[in-house]
Short mmCIF file of N, CA, C and O in Angstrom, two decimals:
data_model
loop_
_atom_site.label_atom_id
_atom_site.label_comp_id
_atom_site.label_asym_id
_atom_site.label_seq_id
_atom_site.Cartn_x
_atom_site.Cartn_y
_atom_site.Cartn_z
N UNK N 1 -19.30 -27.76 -7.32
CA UNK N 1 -19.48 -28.67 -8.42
C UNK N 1 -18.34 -29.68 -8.41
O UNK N 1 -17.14 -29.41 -8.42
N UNK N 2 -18.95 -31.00 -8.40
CA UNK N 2 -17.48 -32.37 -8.42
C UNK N 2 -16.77 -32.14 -9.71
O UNK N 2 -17.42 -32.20 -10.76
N UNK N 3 -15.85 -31.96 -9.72
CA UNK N 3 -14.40 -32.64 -10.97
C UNK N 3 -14.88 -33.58 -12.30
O UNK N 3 -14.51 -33.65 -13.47
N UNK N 4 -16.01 -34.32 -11.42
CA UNK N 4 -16.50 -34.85 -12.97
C UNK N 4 -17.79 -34.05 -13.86
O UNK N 4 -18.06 -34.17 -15.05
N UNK N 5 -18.42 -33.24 -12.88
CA UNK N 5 -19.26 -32.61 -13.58
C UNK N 5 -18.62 -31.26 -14.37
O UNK N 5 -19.07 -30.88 -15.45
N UNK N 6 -17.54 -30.59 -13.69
CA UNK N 6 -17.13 -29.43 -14.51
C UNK N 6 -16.53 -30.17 -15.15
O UNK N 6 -15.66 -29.35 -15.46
N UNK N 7 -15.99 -31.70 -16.00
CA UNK N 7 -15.33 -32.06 -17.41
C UNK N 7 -16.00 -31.73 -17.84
O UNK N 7 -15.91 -30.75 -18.58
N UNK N 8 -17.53 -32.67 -17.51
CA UNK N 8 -18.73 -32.85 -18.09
C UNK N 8 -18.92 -31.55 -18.90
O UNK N 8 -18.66 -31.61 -20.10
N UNK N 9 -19.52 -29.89 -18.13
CA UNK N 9 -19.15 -28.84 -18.56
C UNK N 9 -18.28 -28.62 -19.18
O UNK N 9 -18.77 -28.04 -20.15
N UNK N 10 -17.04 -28.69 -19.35
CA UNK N 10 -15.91 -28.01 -20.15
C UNK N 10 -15.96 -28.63 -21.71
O UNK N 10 -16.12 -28.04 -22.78
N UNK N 11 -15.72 -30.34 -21.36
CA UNK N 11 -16.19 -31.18 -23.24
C UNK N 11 -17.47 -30.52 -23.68
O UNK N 11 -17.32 -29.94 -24.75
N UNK N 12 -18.81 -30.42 -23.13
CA UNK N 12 -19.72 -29.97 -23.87
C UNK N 12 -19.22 -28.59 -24.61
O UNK N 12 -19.14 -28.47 -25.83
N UNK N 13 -18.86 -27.49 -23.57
CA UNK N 13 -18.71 -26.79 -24.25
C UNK N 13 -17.01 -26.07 -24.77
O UNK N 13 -16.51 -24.96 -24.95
N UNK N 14 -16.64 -27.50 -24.83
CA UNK N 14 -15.49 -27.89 -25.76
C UNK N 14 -14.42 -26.69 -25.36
O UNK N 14 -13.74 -26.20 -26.26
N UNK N 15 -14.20 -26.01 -23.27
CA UNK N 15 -13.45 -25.30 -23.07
C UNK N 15 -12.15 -25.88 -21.97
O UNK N 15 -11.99 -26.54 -20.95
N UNK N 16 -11.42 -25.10 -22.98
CA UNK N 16 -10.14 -25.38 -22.27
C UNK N 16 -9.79 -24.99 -20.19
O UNK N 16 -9.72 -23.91 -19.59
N UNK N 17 -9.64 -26.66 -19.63
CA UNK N 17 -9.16 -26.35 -17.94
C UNK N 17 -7.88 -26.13 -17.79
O UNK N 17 -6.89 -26.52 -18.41
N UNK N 18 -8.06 -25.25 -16.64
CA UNK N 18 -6.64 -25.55 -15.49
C UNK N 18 -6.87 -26.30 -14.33
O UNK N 18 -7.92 -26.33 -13.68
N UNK N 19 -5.87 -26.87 -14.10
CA UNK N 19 -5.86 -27.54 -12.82
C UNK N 19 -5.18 -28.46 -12.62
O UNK N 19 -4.57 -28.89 -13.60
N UNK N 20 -5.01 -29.12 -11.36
CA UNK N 20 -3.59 -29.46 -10.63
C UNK N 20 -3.18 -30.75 -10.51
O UNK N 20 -3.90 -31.38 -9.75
N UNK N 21 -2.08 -31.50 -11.09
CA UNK N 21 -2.56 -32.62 -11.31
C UNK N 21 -0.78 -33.59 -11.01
O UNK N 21 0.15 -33.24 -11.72
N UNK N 22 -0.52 -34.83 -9.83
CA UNK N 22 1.14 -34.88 -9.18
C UNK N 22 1.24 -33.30 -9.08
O UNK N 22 1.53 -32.80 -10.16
N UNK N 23 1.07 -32.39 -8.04
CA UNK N 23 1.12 -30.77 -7.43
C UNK N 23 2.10 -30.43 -8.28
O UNK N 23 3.27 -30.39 -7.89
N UNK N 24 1.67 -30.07 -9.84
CA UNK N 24 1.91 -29.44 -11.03
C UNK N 24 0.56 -28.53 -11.52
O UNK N 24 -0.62 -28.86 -11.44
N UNK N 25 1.06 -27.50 -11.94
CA UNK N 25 -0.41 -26.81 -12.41
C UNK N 25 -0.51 -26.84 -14.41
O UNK N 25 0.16 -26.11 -15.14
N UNK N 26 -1.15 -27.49 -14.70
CA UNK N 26 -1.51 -27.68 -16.07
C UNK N 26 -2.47 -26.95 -16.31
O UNK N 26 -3.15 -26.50 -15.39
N UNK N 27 -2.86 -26.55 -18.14
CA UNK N 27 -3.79 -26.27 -18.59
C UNK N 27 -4.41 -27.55 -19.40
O UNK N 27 -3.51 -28.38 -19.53
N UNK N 28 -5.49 -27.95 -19.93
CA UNK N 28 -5.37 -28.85 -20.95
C UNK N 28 -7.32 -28.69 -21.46
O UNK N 28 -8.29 -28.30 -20.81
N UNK N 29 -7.19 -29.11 -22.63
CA UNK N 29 -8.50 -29.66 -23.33
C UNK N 29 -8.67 -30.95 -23.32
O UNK N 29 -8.04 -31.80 -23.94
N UNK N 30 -9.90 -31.11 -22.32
CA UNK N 30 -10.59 -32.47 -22.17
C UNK N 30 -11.92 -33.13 -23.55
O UNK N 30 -12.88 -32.62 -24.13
N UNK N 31 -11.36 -34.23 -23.55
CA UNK N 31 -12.36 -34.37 -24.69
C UNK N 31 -13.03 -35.81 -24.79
O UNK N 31 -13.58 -36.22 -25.81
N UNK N 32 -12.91 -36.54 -23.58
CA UNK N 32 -13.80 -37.83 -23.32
C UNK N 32 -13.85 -37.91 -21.60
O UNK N 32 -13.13 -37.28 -20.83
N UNK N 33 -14.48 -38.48 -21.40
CA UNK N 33 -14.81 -38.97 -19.78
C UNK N 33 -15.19 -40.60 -20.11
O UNK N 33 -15.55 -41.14 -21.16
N UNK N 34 -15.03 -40.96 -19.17
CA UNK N 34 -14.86 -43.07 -19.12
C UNK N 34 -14.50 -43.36 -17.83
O UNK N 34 -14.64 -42.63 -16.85
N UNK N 35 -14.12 -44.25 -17.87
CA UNK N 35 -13.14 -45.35 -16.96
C UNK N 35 -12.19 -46.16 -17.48
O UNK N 35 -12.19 -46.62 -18.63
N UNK N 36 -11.04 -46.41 -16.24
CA UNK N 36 -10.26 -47.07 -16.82
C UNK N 36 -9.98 -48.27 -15.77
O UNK N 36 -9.85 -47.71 -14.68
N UNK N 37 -9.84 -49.57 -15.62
CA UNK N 37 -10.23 -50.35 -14.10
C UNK N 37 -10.88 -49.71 -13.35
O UNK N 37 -10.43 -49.45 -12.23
N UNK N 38 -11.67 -49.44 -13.59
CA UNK N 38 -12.84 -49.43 -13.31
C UNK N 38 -13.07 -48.08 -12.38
O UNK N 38 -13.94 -48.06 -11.51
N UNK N 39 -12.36 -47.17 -12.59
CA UNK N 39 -12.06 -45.79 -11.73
C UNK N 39 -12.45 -44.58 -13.22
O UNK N 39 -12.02 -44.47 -14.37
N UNK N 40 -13.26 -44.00 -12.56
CA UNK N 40 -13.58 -42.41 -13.29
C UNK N 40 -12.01 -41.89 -14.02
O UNK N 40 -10.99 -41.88 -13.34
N UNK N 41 -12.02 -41.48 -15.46
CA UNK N 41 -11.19 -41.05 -16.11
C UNK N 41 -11.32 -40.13 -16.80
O UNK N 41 -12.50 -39.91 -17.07
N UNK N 42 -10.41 -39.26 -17.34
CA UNK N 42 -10.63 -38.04 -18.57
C UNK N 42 -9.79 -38.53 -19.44
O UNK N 42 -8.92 -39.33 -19.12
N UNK N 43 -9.97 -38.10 -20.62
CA UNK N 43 -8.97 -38.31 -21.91
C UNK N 43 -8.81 -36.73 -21.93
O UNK N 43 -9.79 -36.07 -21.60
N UNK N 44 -7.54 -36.02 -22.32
CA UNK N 44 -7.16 -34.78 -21.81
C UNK N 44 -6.40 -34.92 -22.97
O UNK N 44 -6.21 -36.01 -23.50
N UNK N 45 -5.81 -33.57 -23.50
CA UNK N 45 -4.47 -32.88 -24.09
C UNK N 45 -4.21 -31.71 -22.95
O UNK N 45 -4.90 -30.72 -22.70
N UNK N 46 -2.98 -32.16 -22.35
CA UNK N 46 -2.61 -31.17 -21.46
C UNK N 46 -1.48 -30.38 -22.52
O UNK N 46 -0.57 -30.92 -23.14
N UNK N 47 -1.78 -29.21 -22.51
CA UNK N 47 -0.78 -28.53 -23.19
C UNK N 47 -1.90 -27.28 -23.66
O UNK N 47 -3.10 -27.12 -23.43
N UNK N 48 -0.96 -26.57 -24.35
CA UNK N 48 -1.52 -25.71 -24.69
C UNK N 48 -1.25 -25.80 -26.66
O UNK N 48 -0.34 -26.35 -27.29
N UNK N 49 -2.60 -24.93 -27.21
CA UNK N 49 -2.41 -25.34 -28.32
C UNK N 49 -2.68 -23.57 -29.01
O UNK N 49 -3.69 -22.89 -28.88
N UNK N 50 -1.70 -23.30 -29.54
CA UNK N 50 -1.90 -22.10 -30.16
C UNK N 50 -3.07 -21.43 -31.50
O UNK N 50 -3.60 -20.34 -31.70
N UNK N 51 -3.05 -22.81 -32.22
CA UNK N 51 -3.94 -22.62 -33.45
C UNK N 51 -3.04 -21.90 -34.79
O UNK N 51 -3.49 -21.35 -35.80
N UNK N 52 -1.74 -22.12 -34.41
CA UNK N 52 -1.24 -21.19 -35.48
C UNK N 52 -0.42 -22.64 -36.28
O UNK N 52 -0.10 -23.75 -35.86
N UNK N 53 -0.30 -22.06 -37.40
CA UNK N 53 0.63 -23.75 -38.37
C UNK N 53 1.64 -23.22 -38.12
O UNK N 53 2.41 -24.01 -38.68
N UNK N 54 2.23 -22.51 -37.71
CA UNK N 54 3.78 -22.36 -37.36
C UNK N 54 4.17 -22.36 -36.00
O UNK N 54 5.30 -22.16 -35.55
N UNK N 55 2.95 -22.64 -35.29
CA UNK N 55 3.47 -22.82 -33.66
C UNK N 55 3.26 -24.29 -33.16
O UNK N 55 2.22 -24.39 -32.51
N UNK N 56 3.99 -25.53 -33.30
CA UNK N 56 3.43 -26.62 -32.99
C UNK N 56 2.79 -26.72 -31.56
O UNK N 56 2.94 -25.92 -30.64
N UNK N 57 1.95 -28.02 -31.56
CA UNK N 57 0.97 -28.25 -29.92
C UNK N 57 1.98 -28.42 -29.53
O UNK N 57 3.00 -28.65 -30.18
N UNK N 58 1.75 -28.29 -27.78
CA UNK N 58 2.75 -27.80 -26.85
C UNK N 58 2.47 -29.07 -25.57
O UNK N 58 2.93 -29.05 -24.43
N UNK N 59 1.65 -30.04 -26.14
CA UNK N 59 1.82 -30.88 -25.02
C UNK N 59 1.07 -32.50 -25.98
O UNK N 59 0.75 -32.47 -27.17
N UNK N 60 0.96 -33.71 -25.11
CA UNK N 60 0.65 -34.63 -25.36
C UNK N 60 -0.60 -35.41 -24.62
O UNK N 60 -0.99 -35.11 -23.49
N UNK N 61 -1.04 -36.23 -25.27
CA UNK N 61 -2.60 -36.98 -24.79
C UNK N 61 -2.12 -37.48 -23.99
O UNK N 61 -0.94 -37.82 -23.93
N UNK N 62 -3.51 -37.71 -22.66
CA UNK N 62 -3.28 -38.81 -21.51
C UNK N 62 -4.37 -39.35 -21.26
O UNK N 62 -5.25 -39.53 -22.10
N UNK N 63 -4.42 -39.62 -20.26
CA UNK N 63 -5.86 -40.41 -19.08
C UNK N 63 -5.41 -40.41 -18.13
O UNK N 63 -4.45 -41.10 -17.78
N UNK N 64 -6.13 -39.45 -17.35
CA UNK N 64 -5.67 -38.89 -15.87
C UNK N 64 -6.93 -39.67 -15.04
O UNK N 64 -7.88 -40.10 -15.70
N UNK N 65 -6.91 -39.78 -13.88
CA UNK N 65 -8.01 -40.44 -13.15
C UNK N 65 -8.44 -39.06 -12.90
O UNK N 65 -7.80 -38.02 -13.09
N UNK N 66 -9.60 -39.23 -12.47
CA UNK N 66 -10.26 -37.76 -11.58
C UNK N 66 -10.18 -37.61 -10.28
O UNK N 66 -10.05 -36.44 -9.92
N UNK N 67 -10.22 -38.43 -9.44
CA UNK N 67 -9.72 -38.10 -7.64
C UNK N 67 -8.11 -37.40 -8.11
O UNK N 67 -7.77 -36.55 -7.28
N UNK N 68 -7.29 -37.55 -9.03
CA UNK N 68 -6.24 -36.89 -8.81
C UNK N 68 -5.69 -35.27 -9.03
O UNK N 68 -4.64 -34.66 -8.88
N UNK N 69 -7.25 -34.92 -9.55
CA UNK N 69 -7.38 -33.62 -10.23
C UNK N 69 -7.73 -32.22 -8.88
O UNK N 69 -8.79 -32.35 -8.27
N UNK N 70 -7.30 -31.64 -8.72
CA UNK N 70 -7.26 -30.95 -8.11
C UNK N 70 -7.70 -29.29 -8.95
O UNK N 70 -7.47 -29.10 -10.14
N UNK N 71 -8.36 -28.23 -8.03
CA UNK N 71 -8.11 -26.81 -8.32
C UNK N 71 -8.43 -26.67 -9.76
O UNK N 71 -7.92 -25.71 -10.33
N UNK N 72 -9.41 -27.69 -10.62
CA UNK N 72 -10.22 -27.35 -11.90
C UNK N 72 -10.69 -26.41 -11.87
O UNK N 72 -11.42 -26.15 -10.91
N UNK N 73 -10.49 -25.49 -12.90
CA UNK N 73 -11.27 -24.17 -13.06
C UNK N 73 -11.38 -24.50 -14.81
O UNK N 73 -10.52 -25.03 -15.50
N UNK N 74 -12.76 -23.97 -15.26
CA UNK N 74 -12.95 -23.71 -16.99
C UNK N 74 -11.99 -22.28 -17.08
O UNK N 74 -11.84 -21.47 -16.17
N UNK N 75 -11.40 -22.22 -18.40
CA UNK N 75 -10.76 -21.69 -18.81
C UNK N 75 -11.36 -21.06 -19.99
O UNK N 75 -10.80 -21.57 -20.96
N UNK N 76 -12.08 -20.33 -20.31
CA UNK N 76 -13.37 -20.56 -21.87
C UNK N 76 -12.38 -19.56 -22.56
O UNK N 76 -12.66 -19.67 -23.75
N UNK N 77 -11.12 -18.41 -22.42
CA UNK N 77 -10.85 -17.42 -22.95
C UNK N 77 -9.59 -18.13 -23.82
O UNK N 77 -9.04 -17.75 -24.85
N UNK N 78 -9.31 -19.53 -22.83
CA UNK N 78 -8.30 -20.51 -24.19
C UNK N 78 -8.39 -20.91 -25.39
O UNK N 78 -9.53 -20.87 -25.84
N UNK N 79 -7.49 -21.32 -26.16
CA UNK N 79 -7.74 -22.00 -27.65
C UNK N 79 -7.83 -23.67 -27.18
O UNK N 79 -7.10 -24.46 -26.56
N UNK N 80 -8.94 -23.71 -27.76
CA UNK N 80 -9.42 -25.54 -27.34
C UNK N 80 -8.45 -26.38 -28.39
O UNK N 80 -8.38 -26.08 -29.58
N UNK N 81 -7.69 -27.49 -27.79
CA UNK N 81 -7.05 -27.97 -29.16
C UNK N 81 -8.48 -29.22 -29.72
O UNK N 81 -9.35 -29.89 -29.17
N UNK N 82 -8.10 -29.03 -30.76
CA UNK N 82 -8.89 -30.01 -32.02
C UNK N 82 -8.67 -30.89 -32.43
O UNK N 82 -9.46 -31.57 -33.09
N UNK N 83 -7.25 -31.22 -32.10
CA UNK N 83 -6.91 -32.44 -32.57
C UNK N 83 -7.38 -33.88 -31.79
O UNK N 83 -7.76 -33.86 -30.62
N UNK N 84 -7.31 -35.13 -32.58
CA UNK N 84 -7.35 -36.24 -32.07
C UNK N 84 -6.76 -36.95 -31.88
O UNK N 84 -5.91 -37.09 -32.76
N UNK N 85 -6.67 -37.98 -30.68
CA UNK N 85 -5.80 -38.50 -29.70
C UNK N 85 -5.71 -39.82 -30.36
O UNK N 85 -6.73 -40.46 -30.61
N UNK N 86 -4.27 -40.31 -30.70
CA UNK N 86 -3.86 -41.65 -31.57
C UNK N 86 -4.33 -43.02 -30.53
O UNK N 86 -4.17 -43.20 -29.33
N UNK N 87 -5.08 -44.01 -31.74
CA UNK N 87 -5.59 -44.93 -30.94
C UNK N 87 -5.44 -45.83 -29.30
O UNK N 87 -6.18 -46.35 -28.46
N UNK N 88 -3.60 -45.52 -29.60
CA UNK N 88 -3.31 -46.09 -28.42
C UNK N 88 -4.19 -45.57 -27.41
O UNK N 88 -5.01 -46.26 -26.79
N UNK N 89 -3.93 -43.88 -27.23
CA UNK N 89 -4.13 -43.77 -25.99
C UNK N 89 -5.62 -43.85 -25.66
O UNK N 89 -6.13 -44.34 -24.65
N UNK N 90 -6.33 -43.19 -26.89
CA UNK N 90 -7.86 -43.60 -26.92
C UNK N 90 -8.50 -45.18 -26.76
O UNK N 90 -9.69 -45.47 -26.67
N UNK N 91 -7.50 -45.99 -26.75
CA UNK N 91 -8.15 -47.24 -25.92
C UNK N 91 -7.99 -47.46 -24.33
O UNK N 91 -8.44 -48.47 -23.79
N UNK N 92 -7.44 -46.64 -23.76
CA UNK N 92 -7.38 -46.40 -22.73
C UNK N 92 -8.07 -46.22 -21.83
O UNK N 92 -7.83 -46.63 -20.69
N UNK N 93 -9.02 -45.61 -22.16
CA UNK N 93 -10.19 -45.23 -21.90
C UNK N 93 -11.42 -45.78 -22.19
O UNK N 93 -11.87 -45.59 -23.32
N UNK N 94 -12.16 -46.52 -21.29
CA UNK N 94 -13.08 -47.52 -21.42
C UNK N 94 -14.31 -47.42 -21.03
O UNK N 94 -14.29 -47.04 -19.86
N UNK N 95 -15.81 -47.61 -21.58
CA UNK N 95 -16.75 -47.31 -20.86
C UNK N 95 -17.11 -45.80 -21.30
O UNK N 95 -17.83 -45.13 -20.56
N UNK N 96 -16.72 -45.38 -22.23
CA UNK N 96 -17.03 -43.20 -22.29
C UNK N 96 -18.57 -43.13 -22.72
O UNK N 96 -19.39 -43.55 -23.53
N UNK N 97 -18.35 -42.16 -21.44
CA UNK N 97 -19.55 -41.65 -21.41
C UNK N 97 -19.94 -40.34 -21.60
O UNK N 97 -20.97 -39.73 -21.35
N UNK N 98 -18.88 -40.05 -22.09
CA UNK N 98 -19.00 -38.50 -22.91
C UNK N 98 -17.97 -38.17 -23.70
O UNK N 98 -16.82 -38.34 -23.29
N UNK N 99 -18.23 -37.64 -25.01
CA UNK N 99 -17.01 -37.28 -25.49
C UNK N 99 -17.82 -36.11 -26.55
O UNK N 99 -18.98 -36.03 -26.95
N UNK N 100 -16.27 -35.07 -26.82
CA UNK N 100 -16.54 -34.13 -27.75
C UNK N 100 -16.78 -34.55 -28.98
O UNK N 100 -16.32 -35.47 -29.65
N UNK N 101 -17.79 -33.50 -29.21
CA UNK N 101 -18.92 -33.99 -30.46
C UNK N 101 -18.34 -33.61 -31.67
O UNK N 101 -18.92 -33.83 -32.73
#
């Protein structure tokens, strides 16, 4: 399965990936697919998010291209973070063609 179809999979069913990204291994919750010049993109929270009010999120929003994604695996036994990504970076991302519902 291509990198863009398991996002595709993971936003629908809103589960947290791993996978490899500058040969670093991240976890993160994906929650849009787009483009950005005109190259395949994810809108991601790489980090991990506990769900507890006394444990703050543990990482920050991006837009990763997808040729750079490596060793994606769904993660479904993670806590998906919920939160939403401040406008900046959500304009980043152009053209979405999927995003969590």
């Amino acid at each position: 399965m291509s990198v863009e179809n398991m996002l595709r999979d993971a936003i629908s069913k809103k589960s947290v990936v791993g996978f490899t990204f500058d040969a670093k291994n991240y976890i993160g919750s994906p929650h849009a697919l787009g483009e950005r010049d005109g190259k395949p993109q994810v809108l991601i929270y790489p980090g991990e998010d506990a769900h507890e009010k006394r444990v703050p999120p543990m990482g920050e929003w991006s837009v990763l291209p997808l040729d750079t994604i490596t060793d994606l695996k769904l993660l479904p036994g993670e806590a998906f973070h919920v939160g939403h990504p401040d406008a900046k970076v959500e304009k980043e991302l152009h053209k979405v063609t999927l995003r969590v519902a």
